[in-house]
């Protein structure tokens, strides 16, 4: 049906997409996880309230989240050039992906951590746990199933953002879909890339669900 | 029992919750001394301020006025870091158990030890000991979701005891449990108090819990302490309105027998029940109407009270009082 060259191109596209998605997810979590923790801890009902800092971070997160990703992608190009040296290719797309998704991840983490029963936190406090110990020994482990599910959602979101990078020549399945499906009207190519994307999404969703169920001891 | 050393002293304690448009005085002018080795009860109706009071004791809630002195340390004077250490010598258990859901029973008990910097190996060893104390050695690897309410509370008790605290604070620890389980948990608390010498503070809204295990009790009503004393004393001779209400819970309807003369007969562990009334009826040759009767087992002794309706004529009435006097049966007229 497809020539070997085309199949090879699709293969590279898959790898590039996975590469961008995974690298971006890791980096976005390195930024987003502490931000999410900060939002929970410094909340006025948190374990170390710092209302002003909480407000400031909250506003920044909201502003970044309200910018559509395509616009962020273009707006960040000068910055991306400074960091990566180019605005083309998978590495260049990692920059806007991380900046665009970190605030989203911060909110996901925040909502997961807030699910932890306040009574459990109070019990830890009554035993003399410091805020730091509460974060690492109570909040994160207790919220782990929810954090894992949030992780799957974040990865899927980043994957779909990465496909938008096709418009700016980032590589990956998005570029294939746009170059062949959109510019050259090759519906079959479009279809194939879309199906592969759907399968990858399903895969991450399934994996997330499984890991979540395995980690959750509440039965 | 002789209590000498004060363990917890509350001096002029007050707590007001302030927010933009509300101002809740949860506690006001609380003065209270809890001695080493006793089981002290704090009882009151919902919203009276019991939880706030117990949370002030370990400074989970910072009092707005007054002082908390725990084991000779004025908590208002210790810094945040020191406070964490102080809390390690106060265990706390809760109505909702508050176990870590993602940890096994054993790991839950290890938790406060990890917090206190005890090595993993020593923590595990101690946790096994404590599981034994609470009778759950076979449940070390069970997660809270696999345990019953009573078992969860046992794990919570073991966890609270892990760091060898001097005080165990119990906020409605049995309120989510059925009567049989409640009794077994109360027995466990009693045992812990006796064998380990830990001072126990019990918060509850149920008089039966107080009767079951407490030595002394404070009754808290609308943010104030209404009455404080030995459980037997408060139970037999409640002075404040709220104390009477709590002691006679279930007997509130007595007040609705308006216009009738009533007499409350108190069984203080010396007298046995039925013969008293039966003999009185025989001797005084007058029938009495029993309006309310209740017996309790406090510290192994039988206590009880009975409210009887007195006969109309003065002679029979006098005869009854005379009988009670001569037989040394504590009683009082209820108006
Ligand atoms: N964090 C808070 N902010 C504002 N008001 C509070 C707060 N905590 C408690 N209160 C108020 O303080 C009063 C006493 O509450 P507390 O929880 O101590 O009562 P309680 O005696 O423990 O009642 P219950 O038996 O229902 O647990 C209540 O009026 C309650 O609304
Ligand atoms: Mg309460």
Coordinates of C-alpha atoms in Angstrom, one line a residue, chain A residues 117-120 122-131 133-134 137-138 141-145 215-219, chain B residues 55 58 60 83-85 87-88 90-92 94 97-103 111-112 114-116 143 145-146 159:
Chain A
X117 CA -8.1 13.9 53.2
X118 CA -7.4 16.8 55.5
X119 CA -7.7 14.5 58.5
X120 CA -4.7 12.5 57.3
X122 CA -3.8 16.7 60.5
X123 CA -2.8 13.4 61.9
X124 CA 0.7 13.8 60.5
X125 CA 0.8 17.3 62.0
X126 CA -0.2 15.9 65.4
X127 CA 2.8 13.6 65.2
X128 CA 5.1 16.5 64.6
X129 CA 5.7 16.1 60.9
X130 CA 7.2 19.2 59.3
X131 CA 5.6 20.7 56.1
X133 CA 7.8 15.7 55.6
X134 CA 4.1 16.1 55.0
X137 CA 5.6 11.3 53.1
X138 CA 1.9 12.1 53.1
X141 CA 2.3 9.0 48.3
X142 CA -1.3 9.4 49.3
X143 CA -2.1 11.1 46.0
X144 CA 0.0 8.8 43.9
X145 CA -2.8 7.0 42.1
X215 CA -0.6 1.6 42.9
X216 CA -3.9 2.3 44.7
X217 CA -4.3 0.4 47.9
X218 CA -7.8 1.6 48.6
X219 CA -9.1 -1.3 46.5
Chain B
X55 CA -6.4 20.9 69.1
X58 CA -1.1 20.1 70.9
X60 CA -2.7 22.3 66.0
X83 CA 6.9 22.5 68.7
X84 CA 7.3 19.6 66.3
X85 CA 9.4 17.8 68.8
X87 CA 4.1 17.0 69.5
X88 CA 6.0 13.8 69.2
X90 CA 1.6 13.7 72.4
X91 CA -0.3 11.0 70.5
X92 CA -3.6 11.8 68.9
X94 CA -9.5 10.7 65.7
X97 CA -9.0 7.2 62.2
X98 CA -7.0 9.2 59.6
X99 CA -4.7 6.3 58.6
X100 CA -2.5 6.7 55.5
X101 CA -4.5 4.8 53.0
X102 CA -1.5 3.8 50.8
X103 CA 0.4 2.3 53.7
X111 CA 5.2 6.6 60.1
X112 CA 5.6 8.7 63.3
X114 CA 10.2 7.9 60.4
X115 CA 9.1 11.4 61.2
X116 CA 11.1 11.3 64.5
X143 CA -4.1 -1.9 54.1
X145 CA -9.2 -0.5 53.3
X146 CA -9.0 -4.1 54.3
X159 CA 0.5 4.6 65.6

